[in-house]
XYZ file of C-alpha atoms in Angstrom:
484
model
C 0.000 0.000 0.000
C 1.678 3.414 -1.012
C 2.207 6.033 1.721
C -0.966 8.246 -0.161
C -3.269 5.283 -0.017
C -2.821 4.635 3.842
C -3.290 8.325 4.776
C -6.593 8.380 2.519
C -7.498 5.527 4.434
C -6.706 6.420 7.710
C -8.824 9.666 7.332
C -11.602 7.513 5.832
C -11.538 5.267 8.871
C -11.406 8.238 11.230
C -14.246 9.762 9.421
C -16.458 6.776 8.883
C -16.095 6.263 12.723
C -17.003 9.936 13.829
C -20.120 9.002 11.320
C -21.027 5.927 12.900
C -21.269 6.884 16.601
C -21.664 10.458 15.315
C -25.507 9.907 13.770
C -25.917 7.966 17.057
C -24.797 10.692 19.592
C -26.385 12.885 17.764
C -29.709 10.758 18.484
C -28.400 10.824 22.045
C -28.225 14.619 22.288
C -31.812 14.961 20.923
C -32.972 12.615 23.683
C -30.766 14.671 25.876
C -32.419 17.874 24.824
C -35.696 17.167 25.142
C -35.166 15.846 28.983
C -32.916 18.671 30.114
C -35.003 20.843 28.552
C -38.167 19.802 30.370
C -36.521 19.028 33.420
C -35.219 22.557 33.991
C -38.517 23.734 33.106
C -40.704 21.471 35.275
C -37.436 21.171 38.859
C -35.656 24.973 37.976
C -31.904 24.859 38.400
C -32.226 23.514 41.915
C -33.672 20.231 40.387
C -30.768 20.427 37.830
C -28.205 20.927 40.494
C -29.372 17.680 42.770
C -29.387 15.826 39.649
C -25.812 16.827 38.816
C -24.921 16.176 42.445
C -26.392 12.520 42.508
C -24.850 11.432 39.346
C -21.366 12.395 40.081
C -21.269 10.556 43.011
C -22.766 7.385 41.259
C -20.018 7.980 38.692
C -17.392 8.435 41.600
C -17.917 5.501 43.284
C -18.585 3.338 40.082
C -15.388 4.367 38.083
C -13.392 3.160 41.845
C -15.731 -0.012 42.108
C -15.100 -1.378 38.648
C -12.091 -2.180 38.256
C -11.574 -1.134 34.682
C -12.792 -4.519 33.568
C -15.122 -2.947 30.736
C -12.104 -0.882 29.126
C -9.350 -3.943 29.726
C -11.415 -6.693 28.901
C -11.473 -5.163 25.383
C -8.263 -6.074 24.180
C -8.342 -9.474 25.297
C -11.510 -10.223 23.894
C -10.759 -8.833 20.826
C -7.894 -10.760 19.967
C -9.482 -14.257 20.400
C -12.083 -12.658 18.202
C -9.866 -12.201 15.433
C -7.543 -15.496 15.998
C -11.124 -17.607 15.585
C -10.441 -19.673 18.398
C -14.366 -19.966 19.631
C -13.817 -21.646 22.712
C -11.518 -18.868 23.977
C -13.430 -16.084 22.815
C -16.720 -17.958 24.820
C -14.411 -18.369 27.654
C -13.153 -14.464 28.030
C -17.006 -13.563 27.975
C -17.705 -16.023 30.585
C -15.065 -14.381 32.629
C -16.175 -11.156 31.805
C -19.245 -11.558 32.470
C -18.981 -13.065 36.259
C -16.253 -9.761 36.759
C -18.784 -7.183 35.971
C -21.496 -9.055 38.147
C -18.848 -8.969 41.320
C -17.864 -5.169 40.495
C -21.572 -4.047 40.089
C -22.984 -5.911 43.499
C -19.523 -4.344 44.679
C -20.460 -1.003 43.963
C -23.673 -1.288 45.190
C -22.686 -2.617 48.267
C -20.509 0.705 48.628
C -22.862 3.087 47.988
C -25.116 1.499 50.455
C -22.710 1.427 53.164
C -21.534 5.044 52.678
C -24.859 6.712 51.817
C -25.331 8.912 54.698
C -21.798 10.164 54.504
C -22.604 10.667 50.721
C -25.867 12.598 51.564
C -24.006 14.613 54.823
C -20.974 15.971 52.686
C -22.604 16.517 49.407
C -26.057 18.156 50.368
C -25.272 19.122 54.508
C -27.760 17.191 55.883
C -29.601 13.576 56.238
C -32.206 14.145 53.818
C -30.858 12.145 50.724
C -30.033 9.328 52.795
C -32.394 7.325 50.986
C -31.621 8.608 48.092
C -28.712 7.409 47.541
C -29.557 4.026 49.390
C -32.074 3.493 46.277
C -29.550 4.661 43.843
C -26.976 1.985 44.810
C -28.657 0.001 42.196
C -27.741 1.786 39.371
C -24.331 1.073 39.982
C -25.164 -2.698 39.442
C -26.920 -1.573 36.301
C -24.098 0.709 34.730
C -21.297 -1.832 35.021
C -23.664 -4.797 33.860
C -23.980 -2.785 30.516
C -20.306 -1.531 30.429
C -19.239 -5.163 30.636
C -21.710 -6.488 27.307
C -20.850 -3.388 25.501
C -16.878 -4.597 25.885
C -18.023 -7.802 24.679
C -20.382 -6.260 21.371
C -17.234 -3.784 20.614
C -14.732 -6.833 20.618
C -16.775 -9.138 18.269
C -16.449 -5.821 15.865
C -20.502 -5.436 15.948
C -20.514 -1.538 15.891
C -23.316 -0.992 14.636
C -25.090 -3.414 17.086
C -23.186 -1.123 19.604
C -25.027 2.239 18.017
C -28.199 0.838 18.019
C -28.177 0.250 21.997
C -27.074 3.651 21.885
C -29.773 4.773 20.458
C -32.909 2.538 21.575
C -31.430 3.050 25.348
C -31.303 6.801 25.348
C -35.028 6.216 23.870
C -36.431 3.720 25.942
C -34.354 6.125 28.760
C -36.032 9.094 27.915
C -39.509 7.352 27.398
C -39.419 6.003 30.903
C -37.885 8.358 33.211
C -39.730 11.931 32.079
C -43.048 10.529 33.093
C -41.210 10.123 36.343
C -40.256 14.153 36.229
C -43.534 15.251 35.198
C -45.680 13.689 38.188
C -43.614 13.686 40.961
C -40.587 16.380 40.519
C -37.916 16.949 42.544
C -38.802 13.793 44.050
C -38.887 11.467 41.262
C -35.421 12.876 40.588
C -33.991 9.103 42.039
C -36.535 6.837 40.392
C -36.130 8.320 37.054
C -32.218 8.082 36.943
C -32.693 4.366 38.195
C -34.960 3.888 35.163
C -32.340 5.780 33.180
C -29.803 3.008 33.843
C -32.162 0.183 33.643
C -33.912 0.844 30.342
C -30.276 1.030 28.922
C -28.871 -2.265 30.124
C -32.485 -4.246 29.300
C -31.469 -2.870 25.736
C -28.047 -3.401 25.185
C -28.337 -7.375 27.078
C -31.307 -7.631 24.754
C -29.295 -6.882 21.884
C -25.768 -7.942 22.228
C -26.975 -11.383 23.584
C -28.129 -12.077 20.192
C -24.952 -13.492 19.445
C -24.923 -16.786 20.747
C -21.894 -17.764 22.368
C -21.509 -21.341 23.612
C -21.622 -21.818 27.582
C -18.396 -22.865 29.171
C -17.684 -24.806 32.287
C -15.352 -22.949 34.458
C -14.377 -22.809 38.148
C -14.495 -19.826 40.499
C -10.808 -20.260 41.006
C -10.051 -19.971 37.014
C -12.462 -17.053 37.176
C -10.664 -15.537 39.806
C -7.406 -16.104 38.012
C -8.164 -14.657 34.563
C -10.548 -11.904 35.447
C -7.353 -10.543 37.843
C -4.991 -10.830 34.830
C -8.071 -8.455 32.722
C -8.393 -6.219 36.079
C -4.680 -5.346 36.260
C -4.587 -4.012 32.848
C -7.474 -1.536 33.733
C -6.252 -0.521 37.232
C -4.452 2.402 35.849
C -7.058 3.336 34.060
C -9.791 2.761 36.801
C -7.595 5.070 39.163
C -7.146 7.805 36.613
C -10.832 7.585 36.308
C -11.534 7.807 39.715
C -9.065 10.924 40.540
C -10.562 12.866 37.706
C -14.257 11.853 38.937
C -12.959 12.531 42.794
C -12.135 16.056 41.826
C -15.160 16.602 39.840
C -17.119 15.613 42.623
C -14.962 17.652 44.901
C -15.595 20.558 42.831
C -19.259 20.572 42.683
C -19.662 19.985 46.421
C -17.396 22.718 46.879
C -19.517 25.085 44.464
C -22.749 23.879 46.402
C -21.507 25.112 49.816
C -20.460 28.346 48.132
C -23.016 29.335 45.523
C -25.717 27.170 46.149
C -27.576 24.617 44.005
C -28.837 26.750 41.495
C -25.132 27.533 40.976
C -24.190 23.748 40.635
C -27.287 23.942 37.647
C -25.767 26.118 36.045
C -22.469 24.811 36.238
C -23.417 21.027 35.110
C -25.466 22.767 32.496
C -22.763 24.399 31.016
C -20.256 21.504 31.277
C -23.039 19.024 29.703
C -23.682 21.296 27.171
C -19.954 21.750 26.011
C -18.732 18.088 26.497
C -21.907 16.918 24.340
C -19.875 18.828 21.197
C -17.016 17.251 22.048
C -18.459 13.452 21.992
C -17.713 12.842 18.520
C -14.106 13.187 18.266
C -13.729 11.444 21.395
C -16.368 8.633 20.750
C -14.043 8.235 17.689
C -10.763 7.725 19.141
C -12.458 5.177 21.849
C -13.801 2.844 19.437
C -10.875 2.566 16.459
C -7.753 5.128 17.274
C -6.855 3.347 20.530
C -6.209 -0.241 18.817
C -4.991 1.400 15.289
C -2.476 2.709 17.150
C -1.565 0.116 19.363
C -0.811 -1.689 16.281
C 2.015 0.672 15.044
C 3.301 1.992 18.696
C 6.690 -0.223 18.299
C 7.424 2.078 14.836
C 7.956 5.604 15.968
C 7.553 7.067 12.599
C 4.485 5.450 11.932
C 3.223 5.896 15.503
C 3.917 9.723 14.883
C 1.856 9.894 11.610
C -1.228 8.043 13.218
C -1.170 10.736 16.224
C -0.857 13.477 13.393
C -3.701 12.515 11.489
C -5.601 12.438 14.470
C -5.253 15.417 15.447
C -5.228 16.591 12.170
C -8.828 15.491 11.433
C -10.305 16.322 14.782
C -9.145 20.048 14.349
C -11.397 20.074 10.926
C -13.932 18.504 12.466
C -14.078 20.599 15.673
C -13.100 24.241 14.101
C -16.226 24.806 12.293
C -18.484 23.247 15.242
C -17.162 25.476 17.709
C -17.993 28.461 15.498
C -20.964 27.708 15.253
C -21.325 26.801 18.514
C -20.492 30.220 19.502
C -22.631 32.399 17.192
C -25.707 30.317 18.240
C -25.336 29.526 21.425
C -27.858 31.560 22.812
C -30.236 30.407 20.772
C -29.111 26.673 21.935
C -29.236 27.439 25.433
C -33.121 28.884 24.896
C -33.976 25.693 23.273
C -31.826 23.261 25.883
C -33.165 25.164 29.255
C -34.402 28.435 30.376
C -33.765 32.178 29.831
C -32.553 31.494 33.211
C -29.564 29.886 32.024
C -27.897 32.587 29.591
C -25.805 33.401 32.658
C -23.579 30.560 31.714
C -23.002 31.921 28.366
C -19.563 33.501 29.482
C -18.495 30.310 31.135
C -19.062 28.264 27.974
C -17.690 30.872 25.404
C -14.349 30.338 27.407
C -15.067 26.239 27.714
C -15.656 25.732 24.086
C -12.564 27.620 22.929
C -10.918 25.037 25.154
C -11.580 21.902 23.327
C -9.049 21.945 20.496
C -6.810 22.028 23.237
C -8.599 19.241 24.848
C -8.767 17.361 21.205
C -4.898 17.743 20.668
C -4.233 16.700 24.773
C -6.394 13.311 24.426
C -4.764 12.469 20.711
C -1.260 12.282 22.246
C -1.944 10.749 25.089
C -3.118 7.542 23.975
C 0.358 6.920 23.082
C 1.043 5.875 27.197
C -2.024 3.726 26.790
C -0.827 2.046 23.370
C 3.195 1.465 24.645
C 1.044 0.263 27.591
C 2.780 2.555 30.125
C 0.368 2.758 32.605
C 2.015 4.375 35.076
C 2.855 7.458 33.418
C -0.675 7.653 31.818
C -1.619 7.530 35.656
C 0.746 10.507 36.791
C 0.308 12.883 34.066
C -3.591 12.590 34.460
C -3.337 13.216 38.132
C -1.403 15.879 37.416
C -3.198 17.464 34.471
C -6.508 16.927 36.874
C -4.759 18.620 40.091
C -4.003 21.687 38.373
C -7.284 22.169 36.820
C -9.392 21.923 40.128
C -6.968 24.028 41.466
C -7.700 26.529 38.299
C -11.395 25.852 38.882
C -11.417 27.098 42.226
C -9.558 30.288 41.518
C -11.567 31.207 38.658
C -14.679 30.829 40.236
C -13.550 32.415 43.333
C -12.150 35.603 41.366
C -14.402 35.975 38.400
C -17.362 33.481 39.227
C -18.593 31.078 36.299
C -17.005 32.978 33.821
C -13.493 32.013 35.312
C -14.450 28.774 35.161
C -14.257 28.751 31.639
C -11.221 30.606 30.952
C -9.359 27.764 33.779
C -11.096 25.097 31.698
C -8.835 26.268 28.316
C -6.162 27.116 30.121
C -5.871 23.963 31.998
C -6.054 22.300 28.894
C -3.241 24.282 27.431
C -0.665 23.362 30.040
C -2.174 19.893 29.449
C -1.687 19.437 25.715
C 2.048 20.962 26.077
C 2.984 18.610 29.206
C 1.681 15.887 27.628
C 3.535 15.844 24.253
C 6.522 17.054 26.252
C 6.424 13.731 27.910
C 6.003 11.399 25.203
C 8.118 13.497 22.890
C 10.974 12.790 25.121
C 9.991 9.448 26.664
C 8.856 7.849 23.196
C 10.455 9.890 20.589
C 6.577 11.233 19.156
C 7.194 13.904 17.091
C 4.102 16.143 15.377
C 4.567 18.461 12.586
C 5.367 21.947 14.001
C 2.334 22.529 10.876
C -0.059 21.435 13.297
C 0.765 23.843 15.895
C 0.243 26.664 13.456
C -2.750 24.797 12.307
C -4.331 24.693 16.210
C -2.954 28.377 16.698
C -4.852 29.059 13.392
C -7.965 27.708 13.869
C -8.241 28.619 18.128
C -7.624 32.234 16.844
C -10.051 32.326 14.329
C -12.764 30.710 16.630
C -11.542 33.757 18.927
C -12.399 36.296 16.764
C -15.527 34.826 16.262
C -16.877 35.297 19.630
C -14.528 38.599 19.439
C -17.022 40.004 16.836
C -20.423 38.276 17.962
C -19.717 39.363 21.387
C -19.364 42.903 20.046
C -22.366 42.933 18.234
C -20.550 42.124 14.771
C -23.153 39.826 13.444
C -22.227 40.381 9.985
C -18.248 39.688 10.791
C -19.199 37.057 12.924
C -21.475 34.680 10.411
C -18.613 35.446 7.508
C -15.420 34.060 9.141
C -18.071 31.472 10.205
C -18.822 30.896 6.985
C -15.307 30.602 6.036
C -14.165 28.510 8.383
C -16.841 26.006 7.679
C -15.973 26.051 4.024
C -12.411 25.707 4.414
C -12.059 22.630 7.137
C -14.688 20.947 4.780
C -12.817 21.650 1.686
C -9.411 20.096 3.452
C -11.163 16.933 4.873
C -12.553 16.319 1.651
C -9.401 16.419 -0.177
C -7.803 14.627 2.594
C -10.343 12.052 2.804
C -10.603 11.379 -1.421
C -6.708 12.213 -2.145
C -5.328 9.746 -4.421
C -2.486 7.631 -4.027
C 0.745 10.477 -3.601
């Protein structure tokens, strides 16, 4: 295969991808819009904020009670998918499957036992007790799915994995707004617990459709291969659970000083602007993690694959974050309230943020594909340290607004300490091209919130315009370039 032929491919693949899950997020956001939309309506920013607070303490104590086995099991699976060897591959998912039973009952079991802590130091009082006693089940529910979507992704059944996207977040949506509607505020708990349920009844329903032949297996063997599969996602698991931790951290910490409606507006911001980000990085998690496993050993190939990553995610994110900006008032009115337009500074600053983000995640995936966990593990800590700390001084200096400028700055200092590392560690070297390209296109999106903020509609919708024009121009020719 010539050198032009690869590269077409490659951006085909990573296109093609961002399609697939793409169409479905954007399903997912839909689904996503409609609830948020009536839920802030129908509970205010209060109900938004206890929402917010409840699910990032389920996601806190999940990403610590599950061991990674849904990320790790992945590659294991995977390659006694390809090799054809049935009884192995049967064998993995029996393993797999008992794993995510014991995490899930695990996490439950933790949530139960720490749920008046949980309700004391997130809320101040004893009155969500029960509410998180009741939630423990979702826990069970999240990792059961997690653990059959490893096993769908591994047998290479994507597009079984986008259709439990999408007929979850619909049965999800179908069940749990009834739940808002009649009993608000308090059927805050049942309707996230139908959340989670509707979306593991769907995905069990579907990826059990492939039948794979029962195997006879001890405990002990269990035991013994599901700890090999857990080790590989321990790293992981922790780096999950430190950026969760301080998440968590944060919004308790924004509860006791601006109060819930604050914490609203907060997770309404941050929903809103990691919802555009979902299709680069739903890309990269289902096909640029193993691609470029595949080449780490080669430097110079390894440094191409990272390239054209980032490459294509700047095309692809440039023109949405334009847009994102000229409209976004219009997008909050439609997502929530008037209420919310005070988070419009907070996202203008967020949004700018993500190319950073986009170039950060790229080039860190090459710790995850040499498989050096432990530096994947200390730069994330790191990278997740100094942005609560930026957090809190934002907010504390310049409110909401500062959170969003520590959000892109945070991700600056990321993005540079991250290539520094594997630059020097693994020899990675991108284009200086691409700087100029991210320097390029983070200016431009700049001045477009430069001129719509000053009232320079016309200015504003005409470097939109161009932008738009010339990333899709360049991904065409990228994607359809013939053999060089």
């Amino acid at each position: 295969m010539t050198g032009g032929e690869e590269k077409k491919n490659i951006y085909r693949t990573i296109v093609k991808a961002t399609g697939l899950f793409g169409g479905t997020q954007v399903f997912t956001i839909l689904c996503s819009i409609i609830k948020t939309k009536l839920v802030a309506i129908w509970l205010g920013a209060e109900g938004v904020g206890i929402i917010g607070l409840y699910n990032n303490t389920v996601e806190m104590i999940s990403s610590l009670t599950r061991l990674g086995i849904g990320t790790s099991s992945v590659r294991d699976l995977s390659k006694a998918f390809k090799s054809g060897d049935e009884s192995r591959f049967a064998e993995l998912v029996s393993v797999v499957r008992r794993w995510i039973w014991f995490t899930g009952l695990l996490g439950a079991v933790v949530m139960l036992t720490f749920a008046p802590l949980l309700s004391r130091y997130t809320f101040g009082d004893d009155t969500h007790i029960w509410g998180y006693v009741f939630l423990s089940c979702t826990l069970l529910f999240t990792t059961l799915t997690e653990g059959e979507r490893a096993v769908i992704q591994a047998s290479e059944r994507l597009r079984v994995l986008a259709r439990c996207s999408v007929l979850g977040s619909f049965f999800a949506l179908l069940f749990s707004l009834p739940l808002f509607y009649f009993f608000g505020i308090s059927g805050i708990v049942p309707a996230i617990i139908a959340h989670t349920f509707s979306i593991w009844v769907v995905t069990v329903s579907l990826g059990r459709k492939m039948k794979v032949k029962p195997v006879k297996m001890s405990w002990t063997e269990t035991y013994r291969q599901g700890k090999n599969i857990a080790s590989l996602g321990v790293y992981m698991t922790v780096s999950g659970f430190v950026t969760t931790l301080y998440s968590y951290l944060f919004v308790a910490w924004l509860n006791d000083r601006g109060g819930t409606g604050e914490v609203g507006f907060f997770q309404a911001g941050y929903t809103l602007v990691m919802q555009y980000v979902g299709l680069v990085f739903t890309a990269m998690s289902m096909e640029y993690y193993p691609r470029l496993s595949a080449v780490c050993e080669d430097k110079v190939l390894l440094s191409e694959h990272v390239t054209r990553q980032v490459e294509t995610s700047l095309l692809i994110l440039a023109p949405v974050i334009s847009l994102f900006l000229i409209f976004q008032n219009l997008i909050i009115h439609i997502l929530y309230t008037p209420a919310f337009l005070a988070i419009s500074g907070y996202i203008s600053w967020a949004v700018l943020g993500m190319l950073f983000r986009a170039f950060s995640w790229s080039v860190s995936f090459v710790l995850l594909a040499k498989g050096a966990g432990r530096i994947f593990l200390i730069t994330e800590i790191v990278a997740d340290s100094l942005m609560f700390v930026m957090y809190l001084v934002g907010y504390t200096h310049w409110g909401l607004q500062g959170v969003g400028v520590a959000y892109l700055l945070a991700y600056l200092f990321s993005m540079t300490g991250i290539y520094l590392v594997c630059h020097l560690k693994f020899g990675l070297h991108i284009p200086v091209r691409m700087f100029v390209s991210l320097f390029v296109y983070s200016s431009l999106c700049y001045f477009v919130w430069l001129l719509w903020s000053n009232d320079c509609l016309a200015g504003a919708y005409s470097l939109t315009a161009f932008i738009c024009l010339f990333t899709g121009f360049q991904l065409k020719k990228k994607i359809f370039r013939k053999s060089e």
